[in-house]
Amino acid sequence: MRILSGIQPSGSPHIGNYFGMMESAIRLQDEGDAFYFIADYHALTSTHDPAVLRENVKNLAIDFLACGLNPEKATFWKQSDVPEVTELAWILSCVTPMGLLERCVSYKDKIAQGVSPSHGLFAYPVLQAADIVIFDSDVVPVGKDQKQHLEVTRDVAQKFNDRYGEDLLVIPQPRIREEAATVPGLDGRKMSKSYDNTILIFEETEKKLRKKIMKIVTDSTPVEDSKDPTGSYIVELYRLFASADEVSEMEESFRAGGQGYGHYKQQLFEKVRDHFAPMRERREELENDSSYVEDVLAEGAKKARAKAREVTDRVRSAVGM
Ligand code: ADP
Ligand code: TRP
């Protein structure tokens, strides 16, 4: 089974990225042939400063390795080291109906957020489809917001097969972890860097992490009153880190009353801090060993490119080149 996923280097990853995509990817590296990459071509749709892009790629590579991506098990590279995907994206764009892209909500959302509507942004899902099919991927672990892009990929791959020959491209399956489908941010909306409501995996300091967690939005139920745990963002986030028993304990304590929200935020803070502590340590080691990180990406690129060439050759020949 080929497992593939990508993540854009568009700033420090947050715990929505972690539980939505990174952690599933890391867990899946034990279950098949895992291929993970840093989507720097995609990041060009929003990052226009070359120094920033370079820095973001390097930092994201360190973050992902620190979180447990194991290069002995998974192939890890940066997208632009396999330029064949852009060729495949062009070929796929010639079987992609305009209407399919016009319906994509992420394009409409980005425009609404003020991102300039470039052709790259519009064609983004076609490049993503190429990323996936170029490795004959079976399973793609992503957060829920990528579901539509996976549907586009499946549609485009099927259209290609319909036109040029059944079984030319593998039709992939998304893998979305239901409990972490949408991790809420500090304000209760989807955690996203566009909303400025994130908790980063690696906040600069413990103090900063605590301060952010203390900002989680709550209602104004007085300390002594019973509180409803359903719909509380504190409980929702706690659930990602704590055992089932610990979650039940917090829920009972909510209902019993007698504690303010600050108390529960402190509990959540301690869990988040402890969960990422070993990864933070590993991150510091990796930061001081940039040649190791570069070697991992170079080695990954070599392997990924060999596979990409194989599928690109198959496709070129199928379309008449
Ligand atoms: P952002 O919304 O912060 O820009 P991205 O769109 O770069 O995040 O998402 C990268 C990956 O993380 C994708 O697989 C996406 O589905 C996942 N992801 C992002 N935010 C969340 C969230 N709040 N909950 C679950 N998964 C998320
Ligand atoms: N669009 C994805 C995101 O924003 C990143 C991505 C690019 C991706 N290519 C991919 C994810 C291929 C999975 C498979 O998160």
mmCIF file of N, CA, C and O in Angstrom, residues 82-162:
data_model
loop_
_atom_site.group_PDB
_atom_site.id
_atom_site.type_symbol
_atom_site.label_atom_id
_atom_site.label_comp_id
_atom_site.label_asym_id
_atom_site.label_seq_id
_atom_site.Cartn_x
_atom_site.Cartn_y
_atom_site.Cartn_z
ATOM 1 N N VAL A 82 11.062 17.224 -7.441
ATOM 2 C CA VAL A 82 10.487 16.266 -8.397
ATOM 3 C C VAL A 82 9.671 17.063 -9.425
ATOM 4 O O VAL A 82 8.439 17.086 -9.382
ATOM 5 N N PRO A 83 10.357 17.772 -10.333
ATOM 6 C CA PRO A 83 9.636 18.683 -11.233
ATOM 7 C C PRO A 83 8.689 17.957 -12.200
ATOM 8 O O PRO A 83 7.851 18.614 -12.817
ATOM 9 N N GLU A 84 8.796 16.642 -12.281
ATOM 10 C CA GLU A 84 7.863 15.874 -13.133
ATOM 11 C C GLU A 84 6.409 16.145 -12.758
ATOM 12 O O GLU A 84 5.527 16.032 -13.610
ATOM 13 N N VAL A 85 6.144 16.486 -11.507
ATOM 14 C CA VAL A 85 4.733 16.723 -11.123
ATOM 15 C C VAL A 85 4.131 17.882 -11.897
ATOM 16 O O VAL A 85 2.930 17.882 -12.169
ATOM 17 N N THR A 86 4.963 18.864 -12.253
ATOM 18 C CA THR A 86 4.380 20.013 -12.972
ATOM 19 C C THR A 86 4.024 19.610 -14.410
ATOM 20 O O THR A 86 3.071 20.119 -14.979
ATOM 21 N N GLU A 87 4.807 18.696 -14.969
ATOM 22 C CA GLU A 87 4.469 18.197 -16.312
ATOM 23 C C GLU A 87 3.163 17.402 -16.258
ATOM 24 O O GLU A 87 2.260 17.591 -17.072
ATOM 25 N N LEU A 88 3.094 16.537 -15.245
ATOM 26 C CA LEU A 88 1.877 15.729 -15.129
ATOM 27 C C LEU A 88 0.664 16.631 -14.863
ATOM 28 O O LEU A 88 -0.430 16.394 -15.369
ATOM 29 N N ALA A 89 0.878 17.689 -14.084
ATOM 30 C CA ALA A 89 -0.230 18.609 -13.785
ATOM 31 C C ALA A 89 -0.785 19.196 -15.087
ATOM 32 O O ALA A 89 -1.997 19.345 -15.252
ATOM 33 N N TRP A 90 0.112 19.527 -16.023
ATOM 34 C CA TRP A 90 -0.359 20.079 -17.305
ATOM 35 C C TRP A 90 -1.199 19.046 -18.066
ATOM 36 O O TRP A 90 -2.284 19.338 -18.572
ATOM 37 N N ILE A 91 -0.663 17.821 -18.112
ATOM 38 C CA ILE A 91 -1.390 16.781 -18.852
ATOM 39 C C ILE A 91 -2.756 16.538 -18.199
ATOM 40 O O ILE A 91 -3.778 16.443 -18.885
ATOM 41 N N LEU A 92 -2.781 16.514 -16.877
ATOM 42 C CA LEU A 92 -4.061 16.304 -16.182
ATOM 43 C C LEU A 92 -4.999 17.487 -16.384
ATOM 44 O O LEU A 92 -6.218 17.324 -16.460
ATOM 45 N N SER A 93 -4.431 18.684 -16.494
ATOM 46 C CA SER A 93 -5.314 19.860 -16.622
ATOM 47 C C SER A 93 -6.092 19.788 -17.939
ATOM 48 O O SER A 93 -7.160 20.384 -18.065
ATOM 49 N N CYS A 94 -5.564 19.043 -18.906
ATOM 50 C CA CYS A 94 -6.267 18.900 -20.187
ATOM 51 C C CYS A 94 -7.413 17.888 -20.146
ATOM 52 O O CYS A 94 -8.164 17.777 -21.112
ATOM 53 N N VAL A 95 -7.557 17.173 -19.023
ATOM 54 C CA VAL A 95 -8.767 16.342 -18.861
ATOM 55 C C VAL A 95 -9.653 16.881 -17.737
ATOM 56 O O VAL A 95 -10.656 16.274 -17.384
ATOM 57 N N THR A 96 -9.252 18.026 -17.145
ATOM 58 C CA THR A 96 -9.999 18.556 -15.996
ATOM 59 C C THR A 96 -11.054 19.556 -16.458
ATOM 60 O O THR A 96 -10.714 20.589 -17.048
ATOM 61 N N PRO A 97 -12.335 19.288 -16.207
ATOM 62 C CA PRO A 97 -13.367 20.258 -16.593
ATOM 63 C C PRO A 97 -13.271 21.524 -15.730
ATOM 64 O O PRO A 97 -12.999 21.426 -14.530
ATOM 65 N N MET A 98 -13.447 22.674 -16.335
ATOM 66 C CA MET A 98 -13.408 23.939 -15.582
ATOM 67 C C MET A 98 -14.349 23.915 -14.390
ATOM 68 O O MET A 98 -14.033 24.412 -13.313
ATOM 69 N N GLY A 99 -15.543 23.334 -14.615
ATOM 70 C CA GLY A 99 -16.571 23.357 -13.570
ATOM 71 C C GLY A 99 -16.109 22.694 -12.279
ATOM 72 O O GLY A 99 -16.466 23.131 -11.180
ATOM 73 N N LEU A 100 -15.285 21.671 -12.432
ATOM 74 C CA LEU A 100 -14.780 20.950 -11.260
ATOM 75 C C LEU A 100 -13.958 21.893 -10.368
ATOM 76 O O LEU A 100 -14.089 21.889 -9.146
ATOM 77 N N LEU A 101 -13.146 22.731 -11.009
ATOM 78 C CA LEU A 101 -12.303 23.667 -10.250
ATOM 79 C C LEU A 101 -13.122 24.846 -9.744
ATOM 80 O O LEU A 101 -12.884 25.374 -8.658
ATOM 81 N N GLU A 102 -14.112 25.253 -10.551
ATOM 82 C CA GLU A 102 -14.941 26.399 -10.150
ATOM 83 C C GLU A 102 -15.741 26.100 -8.890
ATOM 84 O O GLU A 102 -16.094 27.004 -8.142
ATOM 85 N N ARG A 103 -15.984 24.815 -8.656
ATOM 86 C CA ARG A 103 -16.755 24.456 -7.456
ATOM 87 C C ARG A 103 -15.903 24.355 -6.191
ATOM 88 O O ARG A 103 -16.440 24.146 -5.112
ATOM 89 N N CYS A 104 -14.582 24.470 -6.305
ATOM 90 C CA CYS A 104 -13.724 24.250 -5.131
ATOM 91 C C CYS A 104 -13.851 25.375 -4.103
ATOM 92 O O CYS A 104 -13.578 26.536 -4.404
ATOM 93 N N VAL A 105 -14.245 25.020 -2.886
ATOM 94 C CA VAL A 105 -14.478 26.051 -1.867
ATOM 95 C C VAL A 105 -13.181 26.680 -1.373
ATOM 96 O O VAL A 105 -13.177 27.845 -0.982
ATOM 97 N N SER A 106 -12.078 25.918 -1.397
ATOM 98 C CA SER A 106 -10.848 26.497 -0.840
ATOM 99 C C SER A 106 -10.391 27.681 -1.712
ATOM 100 O O SER A 106 -9.863 28.670 -1.194
ATOM 101 N N TYR A 107 -10.622 27.594 -3.017
ATOM 102 C CA TYR A 107 -10.304 28.724 -3.900
ATOM 103 C C TYR A 107 -11.159 29.934 -3.526
ATOM 104 O O TYR A 107 -10.660 31.038 -3.318
ATOM 105 N N LYS A 108 -12.445 29.686 -3.376
ATOM 106 C CA LYS A 108 -13.357 30.796 -3.037
ATOM 107 C C LYS A 108 -13.008 31.399 -1.672
ATOM 108 O O LYS A 108 -13.012 32.616 -1.498
ATOM 109 N N ASP A 109 -12.658 30.506 -0.706
ATOM 110 C CA ASP A 109 -12.282 30.988 0.632
ATOM 111 C C ASP A 109 -11.049 31.877 0.582
ATOM 112 O O ASP A 109 -10.999 32.928 1.222
ATOM 113 N N LYS A 110 -10.052 31.427 -0.181
ATOM 114 C CA LYS A 110 -8.796 32.201 -0.240
ATOM 115 C C LYS A 110 -9.055 33.571 -0.858
ATOM 116 O O LYS A 110 -8.514 34.577 -0.393
ATOM 117 N N ILE A 111 -9.889 33.610 -1.890
ATOM 118 C CA ILE A 111 -10.210 34.893 -2.524
ATOM 119 C C ILE A 111 -10.913 35.795 -1.510
ATOM 120 O O ILE A 111 -10.607 36.977 -1.366
ATOM 121 N N ALA A 112 -11.853 35.185 -0.767
ATOM 122 C CA ALA A 112 -12.586 35.963 0.246
ATOM 123 C C ALA A 112 -11.631 36.503 1.316
ATOM 124 O O ALA A 112 -11.859 37.567 1.876
ATOM 125 N N GLN A 113 -10.534 35.765 1.585
ATOM 126 C CA GLN A 113 -9.555 36.233 2.579
ATOM 127 C C GLN A 113 -8.612 37.287 2.010
ATOM 128 O O GLN A 113 -7.713 37.756 2.709
ATOM 129 N N GLY A 114 -8.761 37.581 0.720
ATOM 130 C CA GLY A 114 -7.950 38.654 0.148
ATOM 131 C C GLY A 114 -6.737 38.171 -0.627
ATOM 132 O O GLY A 114 -5.916 38.985 -1.059
ATOM 133 N N VAL A 115 -6.574 36.841 -0.801
ATOM 134 C CA VAL A 115 -5.460 36.346 -1.624
ATOM 135 C C VAL A 115 -5.784 36.683 -3.083
ATOM 136 O O VAL A 115 -6.934 36.563 -3.513
ATOM 137 N N SER A 116 -4.752 37.135 -3.853
ATOM 138 C CA SER A 116 -5.056 37.529 -5.231
ATOM 139 C C SER A 116 -5.333 36.278 -6.071
ATOM 140 O O SER A 116 -4.625 35.286 -5.966
ATOM 141 N N PRO A 117 -6.384 36.351 -6.897
ATOM 142 C CA PRO A 117 -6.814 35.154 -7.628
ATOM 143 C C PRO A 117 -5.924 34.844 -8.831
ATOM 144 O O PRO A 117 -6.270 35.145 -9.951
ATOM 145 N N SER A 118 -4.784 34.197 -8.585
ATOM 146 C CA SER A 118 -3.882 33.834 -9.686
ATOM 147 C C SER A 118 -4.364 32.545 -10.343
ATOM 148 O O SER A 118 -5.166 31.803 -9.766
ATOM 149 N N HIS A 119 -3.823 32.278 -11.537
ATOM 150 C CA HIS A 119 -4.147 31.007 -12.183
ATOM 151 C C HIS A 119 -3.634 29.841 -11.339
ATOM 152 O O HIS A 119 -4.272 28.794 -11.243
ATOM 153 N N GLY A 120 -2.472 30.034 -10.686
ATOM 154 C CA GLY A 120 -1.904 28.978 -9.833
ATOM 155 C C GLY A 120 -2.864 28.588 -8.725
ATOM 156 O O GLY A 120 -3.059 27.407 -8.431
ATOM 157 N N LEU A 121 -3.482 29.589 -8.116
ATOM 158 C CA LEU A 121 -4.418 29.310 -7.029
ATOM 159 C C LEU A 121 -5.629 28.526 -7.547
ATOM 160 O O LEU A 121 -6.111 27.589 -6.909
ATOM 161 N N PHE A 122 -6.086 28.908 -8.738
ATOM 162 C CA PHE A 122 -7.241 28.233 -9.333
ATOM 163 C C PHE A 122 -6.904 26.783 -9.706
ATOM 164 O O PHE A 122 -7.680 25.858 -9.497
ATOM 165 N N ALA A 123 -5.679 26.609 -10.241
ATOM 166 C CA ALA A 123 -5.276 25.291 -10.740
ATOM 167 C C ALA A 123 -4.664 24.420 -9.630
ATOM 168 O O ALA A 123 -4.272 23.279 -9.889
ATOM 169 N N TYR A 124 -4.586 24.957 -8.431
ATOM 170 C CA TYR A 124 -3.968 24.272 -7.285
ATOM 171 C C TYR A 124 -4.411 22.809 -7.147
ATOM 172 O O TYR A 124 -3.572 21.912 -6.994
ATOM 173 N N PRO A 125 -5.716 22.509 -7.253
ATOM 174 C CA PRO A 125 -6.129 21.103 -7.072
ATOM 175 C C PRO A 125 -5.604 20.164 -8.161
ATOM 176 O O PRO A 125 -5.493 18.963 -7.920
ATOM 177 N N VAL A 126 -5.291 20.695 -9.342
ATOM 178 C CA VAL A 126 -4.765 19.834 -10.418
ATOM 179 C C VAL A 126 -3.327 19.429 -10.083
ATOM 180 O O VAL A 126 -2.929 18.279 -10.275
ATOM 181 N N LEU A 127 -2.555 20.387 -9.567
ATOM 182 C CA LEU A 127 -1.195 20.049 -9.136
ATOM 183 C C LEU A 127 -1.252 19.037 -7.991
ATOM 184 O O LEU A 127 -0.468 18.095 -7.934
ATOM 185 N N GLN A 128 -2.209 19.233 -7.107
ATOM 186 C CA GLN A 128 -2.367 18.275 -5.997
ATOM 187 C C GLN A 128 -2.718 16.880 -6.526
ATOM 188 O O GLN A 128 -2.203 15.876 -6.048
ATOM 189 N N ALA A 129 -3.566 16.826 -7.546
ATOM 190 C CA ALA A 129 -3.914 15.531 -8.151
ATOM 191 C C ALA A 129 -2.661 14.880 -8.734
ATOM 192 O O ALA A 129 -2.419 13.680 -8.560
ATOM 193 N N ALA A 130 -1.832 15.693 -9.402
ATOM 194 C CA ALA A 130 -0.586 15.163 -9.972
ATOM 195 C C ALA A 130 0.324 14.633 -8.867
ATOM 196 O O ALA A 130 0.895 13.545 -8.984
ATOM 197 N N ASP A 131 0.440 15.397 -7.753
ATOM 198 C CA ASP A 131 1.255 14.958 -6.602
ATOM 199 C C ASP A 131 0.876 13.548 -6.175
ATOM 200 O O ASP A 131 1.723 12.761 -5.764
ATOM 201 N N ILE A 132 -0.405 13.286 -6.220
ATOM 202 C CA ILE A 132 -0.925 12.035 -5.664
ATOM 203 C C ILE A 132 -0.782 10.889 -6.660
ATOM 204 O O ILE A 132 -0.214 9.848 -6.351
ATOM 205 N N VAL A 133 -1.257 11.119 -7.905
ATOM 206 C CA VAL A 133 -1.268 9.994 -8.851
ATOM 207 C C VAL A 133 0.131 9.670 -9.376
ATOM 208 O O VAL A 133 0.380 8.550 -9.812
ATOM 209 N N ILE A 134 1.051 10.612 -9.292
ATOM 210 C CA ILE A 134 2.395 10.366 -9.843
ATOM 211 C C ILE A 134 3.159 9.304 -9.035
ATOM 212 O O ILE A 134 4.176 8.783 -9.481
ATOM 213 N N PHE A 135 2.657 8.986 -7.852
ATOM 214 C CA PHE A 135 3.302 7.935 -7.057
ATOM 215 C C PHE A 135 2.422 6.693 -6.931
ATOM 216 O O PHE A 135 2.652 5.864 -6.064
ATOM 217 N N ASP A 136 1.398 6.577 -7.767
ATOM 218 C CA ASP A 136 0.463 5.450 -7.665
ATOM 219 C C ASP A 136 -0.047 5.303 -6.231
ATOM 220 O O ASP A 136 -0.082 4.198 -5.666
ATOM 221 N N SER A 137 -0.444 6.433 -5.629
ATOM 222 C CA SER A 137 -0.825 6.417 -4.209
ATOM 223 C C SER A 137 -2.181 5.765 -3.994
ATOM 224 O O SER A 137 -3.123 5.996 -4.755
ATOM 225 N N ASP A 138 -2.271 4.969 -2.926
ATOM 226 C CA ASP A 138 -3.539 4.321 -2.579
ATOM 227 C C ASP A 138 -4.292 5.116 -1.521
ATOM 228 O O ASP A 138 -5.506 5.251 -1.573
ATOM 229 N N VAL A 139 -3.547 5.594 -0.513
ATOM 230 C CA VAL A 139 -4.179 6.220 0.647
ATOM 231 C C VAL A 139 -3.540 7.582 0.910
ATOM 232 O O VAL A 139 -2.318 7.716 0.874
ATOM 233 N N VAL A 140 -4.391 8.595 1.190
ATOM 234 C CA VAL A 140 -3.892 9.945 1.422
ATOM 235 C C VAL A 140 -4.425 10.482 2.759
ATOM 236 O O VAL A 140 -5.589 10.875 2.850
ATOM 237 N N PRO A 141 -3.605 10.481 3.815
ATOM 238 C CA PRO A 141 -4.066 11.033 5.097
ATOM 239 C C PRO A 141 -4.057 12.567 5.063
ATOM 240 O O PRO A 141 -3.024 13.175 4.815
ATOM 241 N N VAL A 142 -5.218 13.160 5.301
ATOM 242 C CA VAL A 142 -5.352 14.632 5.305
ATOM 243 C C VAL A 142 -6.434 15.038 6.301
ATOM 244 O O VAL A 142 -7.214 14.203 6.760
ATOM 245 N N GLY A 143 -6.488 16.322 6.601
ATOM 246 C CA GLY A 143 -7.581 16.871 7.404
ATOM 247 C C GLY A 143 -8.833 16.986 6.546
ATOM 248 O O GLY A 143 -8.778 16.901 5.315
ATOM 249 N N LYS A 144 -9.960 17.196 7.245
ATOM 250 C CA LYS A 144 -11.256 17.200 6.559
ATOM 251 C C LYS A 144 -11.350 18.260 5.454
ATOM 252 O O LYS A 144 -12.011 18.061 4.438
ATOM 253 N N ASP A 145 -10.662 19.385 5.670
ATOM 254 C CA ASP A 145 -10.766 20.475 4.684
ATOM 255 C C ASP A 145 -10.134 20.105 3.335
ATOM 256 O O ASP A 145 -10.294 20.840 2.359
ATOM 257 N N GLN A 146 -9.427 18.987 3.287
ATOM 258 C CA GLN A 146 -8.837 18.558 2.015
ATOM 259 C C GLN A 146 -9.713 17.541 1.277
ATOM 260 O O GLN A 146 -9.341 17.031 0.225
ATOM 261 N N LYS A 147 -10.872 17.232 1.876
ATOM 262 C CA LYS A 147 -11.718 16.191 1.311
ATOM 263 C C LYS A 147 -12.103 16.517 -0.140
ATOM 264 O O LYS A 147 -12.056 15.659 -1.017
ATOM 265 N N GLN A 148 -12.467 17.771 -0.366
ATOM 266 C CA GLN A 148 -12.892 18.144 -1.718
ATOM 267 C C GLN A 148 -11.738 18.020 -2.723
ATOM 268 O O GLN A 148 -11.944 17.572 -3.857
ATOM 269 N N HIS A 149 -10.528 18.379 -2.289
ATOM 270 C CA HIS A 149 -9.386 18.237 -3.193
ATOM 271 C C HIS A 149 -9.135 16.768 -3.544
ATOM 272 O O HIS A 149 -8.721 16.451 -4.663
ATOM 273 N N LEU A 150 -9.403 15.888 -2.604
ATOM 274 C CA LEU A 150 -9.253 14.456 -2.892
ATOM 275 C C LEU A 150 -10.333 13.978 -3.860
ATOM 276 O O LEU A 150 -10.083 13.123 -4.709
ATOM 277 N N GLU A 151 -11.511 14.563 -3.739
ATOM 278 C CA GLU A 151 -12.577 14.211 -4.693
ATOM 279 C C GLU A 151 -12.192 14.678 -6.098
ATOM 280 O O GLU A 151 -12.416 13.960 -7.077
ATOM 281 N N VAL A 152 -11.614 15.860 -6.188
ATOM 282 C CA VAL A 152 -11.155 16.351 -7.489
ATOM 283 C C VAL A 152 -10.105 15.384 -8.049
ATOM 284 O O VAL A 152 -10.155 15.005 -9.226
ATOM 285 N N THR A 153 -9.177 14.972 -7.199
ATOM 286 C CA THR A 153 -8.123 14.042 -7.651
ATOM 287 C C THR A 153 -8.740 12.762 -8.207
ATOM 288 O O THR A 153 -8.358 12.294 -9.292
ATOM 289 N N ARG A 154 -9.697 12.216 -7.482
ATOM 290 C CA ARG A 154 -10.322 10.963 -7.929
ATOM 291 C C ARG A 154 -11.051 11.171 -9.267
ATOM 292 O O ARG A 154 -10.945 10.360 -10.173
ATOM 293 N N ASP A 155 -11.759 12.288 -9.366
ATOM 294 C CA ASP A 155 -12.491 12.598 -10.615
ATOM 295 C C ASP A 155 -11.535 12.740 -11.790
ATOM 296 O O ASP A 155 -11.799 12.225 -12.883
ATOM 297 N N VAL A 156 -10.459 13.490 -11.569
ATOM 298 C CA VAL A 156 -9.515 13.762 -12.650
ATOM 299 C C VAL A 156 -8.830 12.460 -13.077
ATOM 300 O O VAL A 156 -8.703 12.178 -14.282
ATOM 301 N N ALA A 157 -8.426 11.646 -12.110
ATOM 302 C CA ALA A 157 -7.754 10.376 -12.435
ATOM 303 C C ALA A 157 -8.703 9.471 -13.222
ATOM 304 O O ALA A 157 -8.317 8.828 -14.198
ATOM 305 N N GLN A 158 -9.969 9.464 -12.807
ATOM 306 C CA GLN A 158 -10.950 8.629 -13.499
ATOM 307 C C GLN A 158 -11.176 9.131 -14.936
ATOM 308 O O GLN A 158 -11.263 8.338 -15.864
ATOM 309 N N LYS A 159 -11.242 10.467 -15.073
ATOM 310 C CA LYS A 159 -11.426 11.047 -16.416
ATOM 311 C C LYS A 159 -10.257 10.664 -17.319
ATOM 312 O O LYS A 159 -10.437 10.356 -18.490
ATOM 313 N N PHE A 160 -9.057 10.716 -16.742
ATOM 314 C CA PHE A 160 -7.866 10.348 -17.520
ATOM 315 C C PHE A 160 -7.959 8.876 -17.952
ATOM 316 O O PHE A 160 -7.736 8.551 -19.125
ATOM 317 N N ASN A 161 -8.319 8.024 -17.011
ATOM 318 C CA ASN A 161 -8.437 6.591 -17.334
ATOM 319 C C ASN A 161 -9.529 6.346 -18.374
ATOM 320 O O ASN A 161 -9.374 5.513 -19.261
ATOM 321 N N ASP A 162 -10.638 7.102 -18.258
ATOM 322 C CA ASP A 162 -11.731 6.933 -19.223
ATOM 323 C C ASP A 162 -11.253 7.281 -20.640
ATOM 324 O O ASP A 162 -11.624 6.629 -21.608
#
